[in-house]
Amino acid sequence: MNRIENAFKNKPIFMPYFPLGYPDLDTSIDVIEVLAKNGADLIEVGLSFSDPLADGPVIQKATQVALEKGITIKKSLAAVAELRKRGVTIPFILMGYFNPMLAFGLEKFVHDAREAGADGFIIPDLPLEEAGEFQTLVGDLPLIQMLAPTSPNERMESIARHAKGFIYLVSVTGVTGARTTISDGLGDLINRVREHAKQSVPVCVGFGIGTPEQARQVGALADGVIVGSACVKTIGESQDPIEAARKFAKSFRDALRQLDL
Amino acid sequence: MMTTLLPTKFGIYGGQFVPETLMPALIELEHAFVDAQKDPAFRREYEGLLASFVGRPTPLTYAKRLSEKLGGAQIYLKREDLAHTGAHKINNALGQALLVKRMGKKRVVAETGAGQHGVASATAAALLGLDCVVYMGVVDIARQEPNVFRMKLLGAEVHPVTSGTQTLKDAINEAIRDWVTNVSDTHYLLGSALGPHPYPTIVREFQSVIGIEAREQMLRDVGRLPDAVIACVGGGSNAIGVFSGFVDDKHVELIGVEAGGSGIASGKHAARFGDATKARVGVIHGTRTYVLQDEDGQIAETHSISAGLDYAAVGPEHAMLRDNERAFYTSATDEEALSAFQILCHIEGIIPALESSHAVAEVIKRAPKMRKDQVILVNLSGRGDKDLNTVIKELGIRN
C-alpha cells in the first residue's frame, strides 16, 4: 500500500495546503512538520509562481513573499527531503503551476521530486487535454485530476477514468479562498462525481473551506477536506506560526474525527 | 481526452493550459465561434457593423513625404488608427461581443494595457447592451489616463490592478480570476492573439479583416503586393491580422517589431524573440509560447514606453511563424519609437500610437536600404492621442 492509499484508511481525511518559503523557508518546514504531527493526513506542499491565476489574495500574497525570500523549486524539493529526514511519513502532494516545472525540466523535476519523497502532483493549469507529456513521466506518482462544478457529465467520466490517487473536486467556481458558507449544491455535486468515479478513487473537496465546522459539513459528504487559504492566513498572521499550525491542525482533526466512526 | 473542433496548437505552441473550471467555457466558446463562422446571418451582422459602426474599410495611405525623406522603398500605411475608437482592437471586440450575445451571456470582462482594448470592449458592450468590467494595472492607468476616462464614459467599470508588476500581465491574471468565478454568465473578452485555444484563432480571424482589406487595396491602388509588411507585436493581434492576408504570398516578407525598451542589453524590454538569455518556451495565461522569465521559471518584469507592448509573452502563432521562418522579428527601442512618432507627426500629419511607432521605427531603418521601386506596407495599428501625456513628459514639451 502506498502512502496515499494508506492515508485514506480513515476517512474523511484532512489535507491542509501550505507553501514552502512562507513566511520563510525554515518556518515553513517547521509548520509542515507540525501540521503532519498534529492531525494532517496528507499535505499539499505549495510551490510558488509569480502569476498564480487560480489563487485568491491570501495564497497570492504568501507565495509572493516566498518568492521575494528566494524560494525555488530546488530549495522546495530539498525541504521535502528534509521533512522526510525528520520522520514525517504522511503523503506530500506538490502543488504548483506548470511554468516553473517546465523551466526546471520536467523529467528532472519528476525525478528529483520522487527522490525527495513526494507522492504526487497537483498542477492547476494542466487540464487533462495538456497532461499527456507529464503523465508519461510520472510513472506511478499520480498527477491528481481536478473536477469543477462546471464540468459536464461526459467530462467527469473521462477525467475520472484517468484519475489516480484521488480526485480534487473544486467546490465552487472561482479562485482559492475561504467562503462564508458551503454551497447548497455540494452534496449533489459530490454524488455526481462519485457516480462517474465509480468508487475507484476517493473524492476530496477543496476551495472555500475555512473553518472546522465547514470542514465537518464537507467531511460528512466527501472522502477528504482540503484547506488552503484559511491555513495559510491563520499561520501566516500569527506571532507564533508553529503554535498556530499545531492548533489549526488539531481543530480540523477534531472536527473531522467526530465523523470518523 | 476531449476532441476539439479546431486545432488547439500552432506547431508546438498554443494549447489550453487553464484550470478545469474554465475548460467547459473554452469548449462552449469554440463551438459558438465555429457555429457563427458558418452562419451567414452572423457574418452579415458582423460585417455590417464593421462598415456602419467601425467605418471599415480603413484607408490605405501613401506616405509620400516619409518615402521621399527616407529615399528608398515606397511606404504605405494601413490606417487602423482611423477605425472607430482609434485602433484595430474594435475589430475583435465587436466580433467577440456578438459571440457573447450568441452564447446568451450578459457580462464581459477584459484586460487592457494601453487601454485601447478596454475602450474597444466598453464600446462593443455599450453597443450591444452588455455589462463590461475592464482590468487595468495601476501603472498603465497612470500612463494611459485618457483611455480610463473613455472607458468610464462608455459605461464600463475599470478595476485597478495592484498585484504583481501592475501592468498588462497582472490585468490578465485578474480578468481570468474574475472569469473563473463568474464563468456561468461572463465571457472573457481577450484582446490579443494570446491565451488558451480558441482565443488565438478567434482573435486572428476577427483581425484578419486588416490583412484582407490591405491586400485588396495594395492590388487595386498600387497594382502589386508589398515586398514587406511591418507591424508591432505585443501579444500580436494587429500583426497576426495583417500578416494573415499575406502569409500565403511567400515572396512578401513579414516583419514583427517587439518592444526593445531601454535596449536588449539593459534587460529592460519586452523582446520575447530578441533576448535569448531571458526568453524560453514556457506556459503563461493558458498558452505555450516564448516567455520572458528567470531561470526558475518566474515570469520576468518587462519594460516598454508603450503599455500595449509591455508584456512577457507573445502570441503562439507568432512563435510558430518565427520558428518556421515565415516571419522575421526584430525590436525597436523606446527612443527609436519616440523618434518615429515625431517624424510621422511632422511629415505625414499623423499622430500614431506609441505601439504603432515601433513599426514605423523599423520602416525608418529598413526603407533607405531598399530600392525606390520596392514597397513597404506598415500597419498603423492605432492613433496616439492616448499617449500625449507620456510623450509630453518624455520630450519635455512645454506650452
XYZ file of C-alpha atoms in Angstrom, chain A:
261
model
C 0.000 0.000 0.000
C 1.460 3.352 -0.987
C 1.418 6.411 1.243
C -1.665 7.950 -0.408
C -3.781 4.795 -0.164
C -2.633 4.405 3.406
C -3.707 7.958 4.240
C -7.277 7.193 3.153
C -7.703 4.290 5.587
C -9.630 6.515 7.990
C -11.917 8.848 6.074
C -12.644 11.715 5.829
C -9.060 12.876 5.753
C -7.683 16.334 6.491
C -5.477 17.849 3.782
C -4.026 21.271 4.516
C -2.086 23.297 1.930
C 0.984 25.287 2.871
C 3.556 26.950 0.585
C 7.243 26.325 1.163
C 9.173 29.513 1.806
C 6.418 31.345 3.663
C 6.850 33.276 5.871
C 10.420 31.989 5.373
C 11.877 28.648 4.373
C 12.832 27.346 7.825
C 9.494 28.297 9.369
C 7.570 26.706 6.507
C 9.401 23.402 7.020
C 8.624 23.510 10.740
C 4.980 24.394 10.039
C 4.546 21.452 7.688
C 6.163 19.102 10.215
C 3.836 20.355 12.953
C 0.754 20.076 10.703
C 1.755 16.493 9.934
C 2.300 15.576 13.565
C -0.966 17.105 14.755
C -3.529 15.547 12.526
C -2.930 16.297 8.861
C -3.356 13.097 6.835
C -1.817 14.464 3.649
C -0.215 17.815 2.907
C -0.374 19.808 -0.265
C 3.043 21.395 -0.408
C 2.858 24.658 -2.352
C 5.442 25.593 -4.986
C 5.385 29.318 -5.684
C 4.786 31.027 -9.032
C 4.789 34.700 -9.957
C 1.397 34.505 -11.693
C -0.885 32.146 -9.738
C -4.077 32.710 -11.709
C -6.177 30.126 -9.865
C -5.375 31.615 -6.461
C -7.128 34.224 -4.374
C -5.442 37.053 -2.454
C -4.215 35.037 0.563
C -2.206 32.478 -1.396
C -1.109 35.109 -3.931
C 0.392 37.154 -1.140
C 2.016 34.230 0.654
C 3.646 32.835 -2.478
C 4.796 36.336 -3.420
C 6.531 36.608 -0.034
C 8.083 33.175 -0.552
C 9.450 34.273 -3.946
C 10.793 37.536 -2.554
C 12.635 35.491 0.068
C 14.198 33.398 -2.663
C 12.184 30.178 -2.823
C 12.890 27.994 -5.852
C 11.858 24.516 -6.946
C 15.290 23.247 -5.994
C 15.007 24.605 -2.445
C 11.430 23.350 -2.191
C 12.444 19.803 -3.100
C 15.314 19.932 -0.620
C 12.785 20.975 2.013
C 10.609 17.955 1.208
C 13.660 15.726 1.636
C 14.405 17.422 4.961
C 10.853 16.697 6.162
C 11.291 13.032 5.300
C 14.565 13.067 7.225
C 12.660 14.404 10.214
C 10.476 11.333 10.113
C 7.323 12.753 8.515
C 5.630 9.837 6.761
C 2.299 11.225 5.507
C 1.963 11.818 1.757
C 3.154 15.083 0.234
C 1.463 16.262 -2.936
C 3.401 19.017 -4.684
C 1.038 21.747 -5.834
C 2.286 24.317 -8.286
C 1.879 25.887 -11.703
C 3.355 24.384 -14.822
C 5.885 27.001 -15.954
C 8.424 26.686 -13.110
C 8.354 22.906 -13.608
C 8.978 23.343 -17.336
C 11.848 25.695 -16.601
C 13.344 23.201 -14.155
C 12.997 20.458 -16.764
C 10.001 18.125 -16.443
C 11.999 14.928 -16.357
C 14.430 16.230 -13.776
C 11.566 17.700 -11.765
C 9.718 14.395 -11.552
C 12.925 12.521 -10.806
C 14.063 14.899 -8.087
C 10.564 15.104 -6.581
C 10.459 11.327 -6.302
C 13.932 11.225 -4.742
C 12.926 13.911 -2.243
C 9.940 11.866 -1.125
C 6.979 13.494 -2.867
C 3.946 11.317 -3.567
C 2.160 13.130 -6.376
C 1.400 16.400 -8.102
C -1.408 18.916 -8.472
C -0.968 21.359 -11.355
C -3.970 23.672 -11.638
C -3.089 24.903 -15.124
C -2.577 21.440 -16.581
C -6.012 20.072 -17.512
C -6.404 16.597 -18.957
C -6.003 17.934 -22.509
C -2.435 19.079 -21.813
C -1.377 16.469 -19.265
C -0.091 13.801 -21.660
C 3.571 14.721 -21.634
C 3.675 14.977 -17.854
C 1.628 11.789 -17.354
C 4.173 9.747 -19.277
C 6.957 10.982 -16.995
C 5.387 10.457 -13.588
C 5.069 6.673 -13.649
C 3.284 5.550 -10.500
C 3.245 9.028 -8.920
C -0.255 10.388 -9.522
C -1.000 13.650 -11.267
C -4.138 14.499 -9.330
C -7.052 15.332 -11.622
C -9.334 18.217 -10.800
C -13.056 18.460 -11.417
C -15.190 21.560 -11.123
C -18.873 22.414 -10.740
C -18.761 23.423 -14.409
C -17.516 20.014 -15.617
C -20.263 18.335 -17.654
C -21.007 14.634 -17.104
C -19.074 13.313 -20.070
C -16.014 15.286 -18.964
C -16.323 13.990 -15.433
C -16.432 10.473 -16.768
C -13.407 10.935 -18.978
C -11.376 12.666 -16.274
C -12.404 10.198 -13.573
C -11.228 7.364 -15.817
C -7.721 8.859 -15.760
C -7.806 9.676 -12.056
C -5.186 8.216 -9.760
C -4.625 8.842 -6.055
C -7.753 10.904 -5.501
C -9.982 13.370 -7.317
C -9.686 17.018 -6.349
C -13.168 18.452 -6.593
C -13.279 22.242 -6.702
C -16.357 23.078 -4.634
C -17.155 26.450 -6.218
C -16.325 28.306 -9.416
C -13.613 30.769 -8.583
C -10.182 31.132 -7.102
C -8.858 29.707 -3.839
C -10.007 31.400 -0.661
C -12.367 30.890 2.241
C -16.095 31.486 1.693
C -18.615 32.193 4.453
C -20.873 29.276 3.575
C -20.665 25.895 1.926
C -22.645 25.809 -1.297
C -26.056 24.120 -1.103
C -25.439 22.047 -4.183
C -22.220 20.469 -2.911
C -23.849 17.180 -1.896
C -25.354 16.734 -5.351
C -22.069 17.668 -6.991
C -20.153 15.107 -4.922
C -22.732 12.443 -5.740
C -22.417 13.238 -9.434
C -18.633 12.870 -9.225
C -18.891 9.610 -7.271
C -21.225 8.199 -9.877
C -18.639 8.877 -12.578
C -15.618 7.936 -10.485
C -17.305 4.582 -9.766
C -15.648 4.373 -6.328
C -12.270 3.811 -7.975
C -10.599 6.726 -6.202
C -11.517 8.900 -3.205
C -13.147 12.284 -3.825
C -11.692 15.229 -1.908
C -13.149 18.710 -1.833
C -11.263 21.975 -1.797
C -11.759 25.736 -2.374
C -13.772 27.777 0.081
C -13.428 25.672 3.236
C -12.211 27.878 6.063
C -13.469 26.651 9.461
C -13.555 23.331 11.344
C -17.363 23.478 11.214
C -17.313 23.839 7.403
C -14.782 21.007 7.250
C -17.143 18.836 9.267
C -20.027 19.641 6.903
C -17.937 18.814 3.832
C -16.322 15.819 5.535
C -19.776 14.296 6.041
C -20.067 14.158 2.240
C -16.531 13.705 0.895
C -13.524 11.444 1.467
C -11.216 14.312 2.198
C -11.257 18.006 3.018
C -8.677 20.392 1.545
C -7.991 23.610 3.423
C -5.645 26.133 1.822
C -6.173 29.851 2.274
C -7.504 29.615 5.830
C -4.480 27.553 6.842
C -2.037 29.972 5.206
C -3.768 33.030 6.666
C -4.087 31.725 10.235
C -0.497 30.528 10.411
C 0.987 33.392 8.411
C -0.627 36.087 10.524
C 0.335 34.527 13.832
C 3.183 35.759 16.036
C 3.916 32.096 16.727
C 3.354 30.208 13.461
C 4.392 26.852 14.906
C 1.890 27.013 17.728
C -0.753 28.334 15.304
C -0.102 25.369 13.000
C -0.462 22.923 15.884
C -3.771 24.452 16.977
C -5.042 24.723 13.403
C -4.352 21.081 12.600
C -5.844 19.867 15.865
C -9.049 21.873 15.453
C -9.698 20.446 11.984
C -8.634 16.966 13.047
C -11.041 17.067 15.996
C -13.896 18.335 13.832
C -13.381 15.532 11.318
C -12.824 12.867 13.958
C -16.420 13.322 15.083
C -17.311 11.820 11.704
C -14.683 9.125 11.837
C -16.827 6.402 13.357
